[in-house]
Amino acid sequence: MNKTQLLDFKQEALHHLTKELLPFWENRCVDLANGGYLTHFDKDGNDSGEDEKSLIAQTRTVFTFSSAHRAGYGDGRFAAIARHGVDFLLEKMWDNEHGGFYWLMNRKGEVLIDEKIVYGHSFAIYALSEYTLATGDPRGLEYAEKVFDQLQIFAADTHFGGYFEMFHRNWTLKGPGSAGGDRKTLDAHMHLMEAFTTLYEASQKEIHRRTLLEIIDLLTTKIMHPIYGTGIPQFWADWRVAPQIKFDIIWGWDRFSEDGLKSAAEDNTSYGHNVEFAWLLMHALDVLQLPYETQREQLLKSFNHAVAHGIDWEFGGVYVEGSHFGEVYDREKEFWQQAEVLIGMLDAYRVFKNDDYLKAYATTHRFVFDHMIAHEVGEWKPLLTRQGEPIWTHMSHSWKVNYHSVRAMIQSIVRLDKVLALEH
C-alpha cells in the first residue's frame, strides 16, 4: 500500500469526522431544557422520542466530546458540551445516599432504574477521567475516583479476583441467572481495563496503577482463551466458563434464542472485542510505560485470529462472531466491530509491520465508508447484511451512540499519521 492511499484514507476519515460525524452530535444532542443529552435518533437523524437517558449513553457522550476537545477539535465548543453532560451526571444521576450512578432516567432526570451496574460505572470512570484530562475541571477526576473506590468496596471479588457486576441500588448483589449476580463477563472487565487506564493517566496514583496491572493480568490469564487468545464472554464467579445467557439488563445483545441462551454458548467469541481488547491493552501499556513485548503473544493471537477468521475478504468489513477455533457463526456487519477493527489493525501494523494488518484495515475502511456511514445524515447505520444492506437503520439509541464511531475516526487519524511517518 502506498503513501497516497494512506493519505486518502486519512482525508476521508478527517472529512467524515469534522464535516459529518461531530456536527451530527453537536447539532442534536444537547438537551437545553432538562440537562444532559438526547441520544435517540431515527434513520434521518430526527429525535425518535424515547423518554430515557441511560448511564451508558450519557457517559459515552461525555467521553466523546471530551476526547474530541482533547484531540484538538471544536475550538473549545466541545469542552462546553462535555461540561453540560458532566453537570447532569453529577446533579441528577449520582446517588447521594448510596453512592454510584443510577442506571436509567427519563429525560427530565427522574430515576427509572436505580440499580448499580458495573458496566455503566466503567464508562463513568472512563468518561470523567477523560473529561478532566481534556478540560482540567477537577470534578471529573474527583467522581471517577469516587466510583473507583465504590467498586473496590462493593464489587471487587477478593476471593477469586475480578468484579461482580450486577447490584441493587444499595450495592447488594443481585440474584443468579438472568439477574447476573453470579456471572462475570469479558465485556465489563475489558472496559474496566480501559477505564483504569485513563484513570491512572489522570491521577498518576499508585493504587490506580496497581489495579490496572491486576486487571490486565486477570484478562490475559483467566478471560482470554488459553490456546487461541480469544475472548470468552461469560464466567461463573470462580472463572469457570459459563454458558452465555441474556441478562435482564443488557447491552448490545440482540440475537438470542427464545430461551435466552446464545447458540454455541460456550464456544463463542467476538472478533470486534478481541481486536478492541488488543489495542486497548496496547494503550494501557503505553500509559503504564511498559513495552508491548511483555504482551506480544497475546496481542498477536488477538489480531491474527481476527485477520484469519473475522475479516470478510470478499465483501469487506468484519463479521460479528464465531468459534474460538475459527468457524464463523454470524456474518452480519455491526457498527462497533468495524470501528474497533479500524483502530486495532492500524496499531497492529504500526508495531508488527505485517502487511495483512494494513490490508485488513483497508478492506474494513472501504466497507465502512461505502456502506455503513449514512453520509447524508452523518452517523453510522447500526447493522448491515454481509453484503452491506441495512438491517437496522436508526442512527442512535441508548446502546448505539457516538463512542465507537467518533473514537474510531479520532484514533484512526492519529494512527494513520504514525503509519505515514514510518513510510518515509
Coordinates of C-alpha atoms in Angstrom, one line a residue:
M1 CA 0.0 0.0 0.0
N2 CA 1.5 3.3 -1.0
K3 CA 1.6 6.6 0.8
T4 CA -1.0 8.2 -1.4
Q5 CA -3.6 5.5 -0.4
L6 CA -2.8 6.1 3.3
L7 CA -3.2 9.9 2.8
D8 CA -6.6 9.3 1.1
F9 CA -7.8 7.1 4.0
K10 CA -6.8 9.9 6.4
Q11 CA -8.5 12.6 4.4
E12 CA -11.7 10.5 4.2
A13 CA -11.6 10.0 8.0
L14 CA -10.9 13.6 8.7
H15 CA -13.7 14.8 6.4
H16 CA -16.2 12.4 7.9
L17 CA -15.2 13.3 11.5
T18 CA -15.3 17.1 11.1
K19 CA -18.0 17.6 8.4
E20 CA -20.5 14.8 9.2
L21 CA -20.0 12.9 12.5
L22 CA -19.2 15.6 15.1
P23 CA -21.7 18.1 13.5
F24 CA -24.4 15.4 13.8
W25 CA -23.9 15.2 17.5
E26 CA -23.2 18.9 18.2
N27 CA -26.3 20.0 16.4
R28 CA -28.7 17.4 18.1
C29 CA -27.7 16.0 21.4
V30 CA -27.6 18.9 23.9
D31 CA -30.8 18.9 26.0
L32 CA -31.1 22.6 26.9
A33 CA -34.5 22.0 28.7
N34 CA -33.6 19.2 31.1
G35 CA -29.8 18.9 31.0
G36 CA -27.7 16.0 29.7
Y37 CA -28.0 14.7 26.2
L38 CA -30.7 13.4 23.8
T39 CA -29.4 10.2 22.4
H40 CA -32.3 8.6 20.4
F41 CA -32.4 9.5 16.7
D42 CA -34.1 7.7 13.8
K43 CA -32.6 6.9 10.3
D44 CA -33.0 10.5 9.2
G45 CA -31.3 11.9 12.4
N46 CA -34.6 13.1 13.9
D47 CA -35.4 12.8 17.6
S48 CA -37.2 9.4 17.9
G49 CA -38.8 10.4 21.2
E50 CA -37.8 7.6 23.6
D51 CA -38.1 9.1 27.1
E52 CA -34.9 7.8 28.6
K53 CA -31.4 8.9 29.5
S54 CA -29.2 5.9 30.3
L55 CA -25.9 6.0 32.2
I56 CA -24.2 4.3 29.3
A57 CA -25.3 6.9 26.7
Q58 CA -24.7 9.9 28.9
T59 CA -21.2 8.8 30.0
R60 CA -20.2 7.8 26.5
T61 CA -21.3 11.2 25.1
V62 CA -19.3 13.0 27.8
F63 CA -16.3 10.9 26.7
T64 CA -16.9 11.6 23.0
F65 CA -16.9 15.4 23.4
S66 CA -14.1 15.4 26.0
S67 CA -11.9 13.2 23.7
A68 CA -12.7 15.3 20.7
H69 CA -11.7 18.5 22.6
R70 CA -8.5 16.9 23.9
A71 CA -7.6 15.8 20.3
G72 CA -7.9 19.4 19.2
Y73 CA -11.3 19.6 17.5
G74 CA -14.1 22.0 18.1
D75 CA -12.4 25.3 19.0
G76 CA -13.5 24.9 22.6
R77 CA -17.1 24.2 21.9
F78 CA -16.8 20.5 22.7
A79 CA -15.4 21.2 26.2
A80 CA -18.6 23.2 26.9
I81 CA -20.8 20.3 25.6
A82 CA -18.9 17.8 27.7
R83 CA -19.3 20.1 30.8
H84 CA -23.0 20.2 30.2
G85 CA -23.1 16.4 30.3
V86 CA -21.0 16.2 33.5
D87 CA -23.3 18.6 35.2
F88 CA -26.3 16.3 34.5
L89 CA -24.3 13.2 35.7
L90 CA -23.3 14.7 39.0
E91 CA -26.5 16.6 39.7
K92 CA -29.1 14.1 38.6
M93 CA -27.6 10.6 38.1
W94 CA -25.4 10.4 41.2
D95 CA -26.9 8.6 44.1
N96 CA -26.2 10.8 47.1
E97 CA -27.4 8.2 49.6
H98 CA -25.6 5.1 48.5
G99 CA -23.0 6.4 46.0
G100 CA -22.6 5.4 42.4
F101 CA -24.8 6.3 39.4
Y102 CA -28.3 5.2 38.6
W103 CA -28.7 3.1 35.5
L104 CA -31.6 4.8 33.8
M105 CA -33.6 8.0 34.0
N106 CA -36.2 9.7 31.9
R107 CA -35.5 12.8 30.0
K108 CA -36.4 15.1 32.9
G109 CA -33.9 13.3 35.2
E110 CA -36.3 11.2 37.2
V111 CA -35.0 7.7 38.1
L112 CA -36.4 4.8 36.2
I113 CA -34.0 2.0 37.2
D114 CA -31.9 2.7 40.3
E115 CA -29.7 -0.4 40.0
K116 CA -25.9 -0.1 40.1
I117 CA -24.4 -1.8 37.0
V118 CA -20.6 -2.1 36.9
Y119 CA -20.5 -1.9 33.1
G120 CA -22.0 1.5 33.3
H121 CA -19.7 2.6 36.1
S122 CA -16.7 1.6 34.0
F123 CA -17.8 4.2 31.4
A124 CA -18.3 6.7 34.2
I125 CA -14.7 6.3 35.3
Y126 CA -13.5 6.4 31.6
A127 CA -15.5 9.5 30.7
L128 CA -14.9 11.5 33.8
S129 CA -11.2 10.8 33.8
E130 CA -11.0 11.8 30.1
Y131 CA -13.1 15.0 30.9
T132 CA -10.5 16.1 33.5
L133 CA -7.6 15.3 31.2
A134 CA -9.3 17.3 28.4
T135 CA -10.6 20.3 30.4
G136 CA -8.7 20.5 33.7
D137 CA -12.1 20.5 35.6
P138 CA -11.2 18.6 38.8
R139 CA -14.8 17.4 39.3
G140 CA -14.3 14.7 36.6
L141 CA -11.3 13.0 38.4
E142 CA -13.0 13.5 41.8
Y143 CA -16.0 11.5 40.8
A144 CA -14.0 9.0 38.8
E145 CA -12.1 8.2 41.9
K146 CA -15.3 8.0 44.0
V147 CA -16.6 5.4 41.6
F148 CA -13.3 3.5 41.6
D149 CA -13.5 3.4 45.4
Q150 CA -17.1 2.2 45.4
L151 CA -16.1 -0.6 43.1
Q152 CA -13.3 -1.7 45.4
I153 CA -15.6 -1.7 48.4
F154 CA -18.7 -3.3 47.0
A155 CA -17.9 -5.0 43.7
A156 CA -14.4 -6.5 43.9
D157 CA -14.3 -10.2 44.5
T158 CA -11.5 -10.6 47.0
H159 CA -11.6 -14.4 46.8
F160 CA -11.5 -15.2 43.1
G161 CA -10.5 -11.8 41.7
G162 CA -12.2 -9.5 39.3
Y163 CA -15.5 -7.8 39.9
F164 CA -19.1 -8.8 40.4
E165 CA -21.3 -6.8 38.0
M166 CA -25.0 -6.5 38.9
F167 CA -26.1 -4.7 42.0
H168 CA -29.2 -3.3 43.6
R169 CA -29.3 0.4 44.5
N170 CA -27.6 -0.2 47.9
W171 CA -24.8 -2.3 46.3
T172 CA -26.2 -5.6 47.5
L173 CA -25.5 -8.2 44.8
K174 CA -28.4 -9.3 42.6
G175 CA -29.6 -12.8 42.3
P176 CA -28.3 -15.6 39.9
G177 CA -29.2 -16.4 36.3
S178 CA -30.6 -13.6 34.2
A179 CA -30.2 -11.1 37.1
G180 CA -26.5 -11.6 36.6
G181 CA -25.3 -11.7 40.2
D182 CA -23.5 -15.0 39.7
R183 CA -21.7 -14.1 36.5
K184 CA -18.6 -12.2 35.4
T185 CA -18.1 -11.0 31.8
L186 CA -15.3 -10.2 29.4
D187 CA -17.2 -7.1 28.4
A188 CA -17.2 -5.4 31.9
H189 CA -13.7 -6.4 32.7
M190 CA -12.3 -5.2 29.4
H191 CA -14.0 -1.8 29.9
L192 CA -12.7 -1.6 33.4
M193 CA -9.2 -2.0 32.0
E194 CA -10.0 0.8 29.6
A195 CA -11.4 2.9 32.5
F196 CA -8.5 2.2 34.9
T197 CA -6.0 3.2 32.1
T198 CA -7.5 6.6 31.7
L199 CA -8.0 7.0 35.5
Y200 CA -4.3 6.2 36.1
E201 CA -3.3 8.6 33.3
A202 CA -5.3 11.4 35.0
S203 CA -4.4 10.6 38.7
Q204 CA -0.9 9.0 38.5
K205 CA -1.8 7.3 41.8
E206 CA -0.1 4.0 42.6
I207 CA -3.4 2.4 43.6
H208 CA -4.8 3.0 40.2
R209 CA -1.6 1.7 38.5
R210 CA -1.7 -1.4 40.6
T211 CA -5.3 -2.1 39.9
L212 CA -4.8 -1.6 36.2
L213 CA -1.9 -4.2 36.3
E214 CA -4.1 -6.6 38.2
I215 CA -7.0 -6.4 35.7
I216 CA -4.6 -6.8 32.8
D217 CA -3.2 -10.0 34.4
L218 CA -6.8 -11.2 35.0
L219 CA -7.8 -10.6 31.4
T220 CA -4.8 -12.3 29.9
T221 CA -4.7 -15.3 32.3
K222 CA -8.4 -16.0 33.0
I223 CA -10.6 -14.4 30.4
M224 CA -8.8 -14.9 27.1
H225 CA -8.8 -18.4 25.7
P226 CA -5.7 -20.3 26.9
I227 CA -5.0 -21.7 23.4
Y228 CA -6.4 -19.2 20.9
G229 CA -6.0 -16.0 22.9
T230 CA -9.6 -15.1 22.0
G231 CA -12.2 -13.6 24.5
I232 CA -14.5 -15.8 26.4
P233 CA -17.8 -13.9 27.0
Q234 CA -19.1 -15.2 30.4
F235 CA -17.9 -16.9 33.5
W236 CA -19.1 -18.1 36.9
A237 CA -17.7 -16.3 39.9
D238 CA -14.7 -18.7 40.1
W239 CA -13.8 -18.1 36.5
R240 CA -15.1 -21.4 35.1
V241 CA -16.6 -20.8 31.6
A242 CA -20.3 -20.3 31.8
P243 CA -23.0 -20.6 29.1
Q244 CA -23.6 -17.2 27.5
I245 CA -27.1 -16.0 28.6
K246 CA -29.1 -12.9 28.2
F247 CA -29.2 -10.6 31.3
D248 CA -32.2 -8.6 32.5
I249 CA -30.1 -5.5 32.0
I250 CA -28.3 -6.0 28.8
W251 CA -26.0 -4.1 26.3
G252 CA -25.7 -4.8 22.7
W253 CA -27.3 -8.3 22.7
D254 CA -30.0 -8.8 20.2
R255 CA -29.6 -12.3 18.6
F256 CA -30.7 -14.7 21.2
S257 CA -32.8 -17.8 21.1
E258 CA -36.2 -17.7 22.9
D259 CA -34.7 -19.4 26.0
G260 CA -32.2 -16.5 26.4
L261 CA -29.3 -18.8 25.6
K262 CA -26.9 -17.9 22.8
S263 CA -26.1 -20.5 20.1
A264 CA -22.8 -22.3 20.7
A265 CA -22.9 -20.5 24.1
E266 CA -19.7 -22.0 25.4
D267 CA -17.6 -21.7 22.2
N268 CA -18.3 -18.2 21.1
T269 CA -16.0 -15.2 20.6
S270 CA -16.4 -11.7 19.1
Y271 CA -13.8 -10.6 16.6
G272 CA -14.5 -7.0 17.4
H273 CA -14.0 -7.5 21.1
N274 CA -10.7 -9.3 20.5
V275 CA -9.3 -6.5 18.4
E276 CA -10.6 -3.9 20.7
F277 CA -9.1 -5.7 23.7
A278 CA -5.7 -5.8 21.9
W279 CA -5.5 -2.1 21.1
L280 CA -6.8 -1.1 24.5
L281 CA -4.1 -3.3 26.0
M282 CA -1.5 -1.6 23.9
H283 CA -2.8 1.8 25.1
A284 CA -2.7 0.6 28.7
L285 CA 0.9 -0.4 28.2
D286 CA 1.7 3.0 26.8
V287 CA 0.2 4.7 29.8
L288 CA 2.0 2.3 32.2
Q289 CA 5.2 2.9 30.2
L290 CA 5.7 -0.8 29.6
P291 CA 6.9 -2.4 26.4
Y292 CA 4.5 -4.1 24.0
E293 CA 6.9 -7.1 24.1
T294 CA 5.5 -8.0 27.6
Q295 CA 2.2 -9.0 25.9
R296 CA 3.5 -9.9 22.4
E297 CA 2.0 -13.4 22.3
Q298 CA -1.5 -12.2 23.5
L299 CA -1.5 -9.3 21.1
L300 CA -0.6 -11.4 18.1
K301 CA -3.2 -14.1 18.9
S302 CA -5.9 -11.4 19.2
F303 CA -5.0 -9.7 15.9
N304 CA -4.2 -12.9 13.9
H305 CA -7.4 -14.7 14.8
A306 CA -9.5 -11.7 13.6
V307 CA -7.5 -11.5 10.3
A308 CA -7.8 -15.2 9.7
H309 CA -11.4 -15.7 10.6
G310 CA -13.2 -12.4 11.2
I311 CA -12.3 -10.2 8.2
D312 CA -14.6 -10.6 5.2
W313 CA -12.1 -10.6 2.4
E314 CA -14.8 -10.8 -0.3
F315 CA -17.3 -8.1 0.7
G316 CA -15.1 -6.1 3.2
G317 CA -15.6 -5.4 6.9
V318 CA -15.6 -7.7 9.9
Y319 CA -18.1 -10.4 10.9
V320 CA -19.9 -10.3 14.3
E321 CA -18.7 -13.6 15.9
G322 CA -17.7 -17.2 15.6
S323 CA -15.9 -20.1 17.4
H324 CA -12.5 -19.9 19.1
F325 CA -11.1 -22.4 16.6
G326 CA -12.3 -20.5 13.5
E327 CA -15.9 -21.3 12.4
V328 CA -17.9 -18.1 11.6
Y329 CA -21.3 -18.1 13.3
D330 CA -22.6 -14.7 12.4
R331 CA -21.7 -13.0 9.1
E332 CA -23.6 -9.8 9.6
K333 CA -21.8 -6.5 10.0
E334 CA -22.4 -4.4 13.1
F335 CA -21.2 -0.9 13.6
W336 CA -19.0 -1.2 16.6
Q337 CA -16.9 -4.1 15.5
Q338 CA -15.9 -2.2 12.3
A339 CA -14.9 0.8 14.4
E340 CA -12.7 -1.2 16.7
V341 CA -11.0 -3.1 13.9
L342 CA -10.1 0.2 12.2
I343 CA -8.1 1.3 15.2
G344 CA -6.7 -2.1 16.1
M345 CA -5.4 -3.1 12.7
L346 CA -3.6 0.2 12.3
D347 CA -2.0 -0.4 15.7
A348 CA -1.1 -3.9 14.7
Y349 CA 0.6 -2.8 11.5
R350 CA 2.4 0.1 13.3
V351 CA 4.0 -2.3 15.7
F352 CA 4.3 -5.6 14.0
K353 CA 4.7 -4.4 10.3
N354 CA 2.7 -7.3 8.9
D355 CA 1.0 -6.2 5.6
D356 CA -2.0 -8.4 6.3
Y357 CA -3.0 -6.0 9.1
L358 CA -2.9 -3.0 6.8
K359 CA -5.0 -4.9 4.2
A360 CA -7.5 -5.8 7.0
Y361 CA -7.7 -2.1 7.9
A362 CA -8.1 -1.1 4.2
T363 CA -11.0 -3.6 3.5
T364 CA -12.8 -2.5 6.7
H365 CA -12.3 1.2 6.0
R366 CA -13.7 0.8 2.5
F367 CA -16.7 -1.2 3.8
V368 CA -17.5 1.4 6.5
F369 CA -17.2 4.4 4.1
D370 CA -19.1 2.8 1.3
H371 CA -21.9 1.0 3.2
M372 CA -22.0 1.7 6.9
I373 CA -21.9 5.5 7.1
A374 CA -25.1 7.3 6.3
H375 CA -23.2 10.2 4.7
E376 CA -26.3 12.3 4.1
V377 CA -27.2 12.2 7.8
G378 CA -23.7 12.0 9.4
E379 CA -23.7 8.9 11.6
W380 CA -23.3 5.1 11.1
K381 CA -26.0 2.6 10.4
P382 CA -26.1 0.0 13.3
L383 CA -26.4 -3.3 11.5
L384 CA -26.0 -4.5 7.9
T385 CA -26.1 -7.8 6.0
R386 CA -22.8 -9.3 5.0
Q387 CA -23.1 -7.6 1.6
G388 CA -23.8 -4.2 3.2
E389 CA -27.6 -3.8 3.0
P390 CA -29.2 -2.2 6.1
I391 CA -31.0 -4.5 8.6
W392 CA -31.5 -1.8 11.3
T393 CA -31.5 1.8 10.3
H394 CA -31.7 4.1 13.4
M395 CA -28.8 6.4 13.9
S396 CA -28.7 6.2 17.7
H397 CA -30.3 4.9 20.9
S398 CA -29.0 4.0 24.4
W399 CA -26.8 1.3 23.1
K400 CA -25.6 3.0 19.9
V401 CA -24.4 6.5 20.4
N402 CA -21.2 8.2 19.4
Y403 CA -18.4 6.5 21.4
H404 CA -17.3 3.9 18.8
S405 CA -17.8 5.9 15.7
V406 CA -16.2 9.2 16.9
R407 CA -13.4 7.4 18.7
A408 CA -12.6 5.3 15.6
M409 CA -12.2 8.4 13.5
I410 CA -10.1 10.3 16.0
Q411 CA -7.8 7.4 16.8
S412 CA -7.5 6.2 13.2
I413 CA -6.3 9.6 12.2
V414 CA -3.7 9.5 15.0
R415 CA -2.5 6.1 13.9
L416 CA -2.6 6.9 10.2
D417 CA -0.2 9.8 10.9
K418 CA 2.1 7.4 12.8
V419 CA 2.0 4.8 9.9
L420 CA 2.7 7.6 7.4
A421 CA 5.7 8.6 9.4
L422 CA 7.0 5.1 9.2
E423 CA 6.7 5.2 5.4
H424 CA 9.2 8.0 5.0

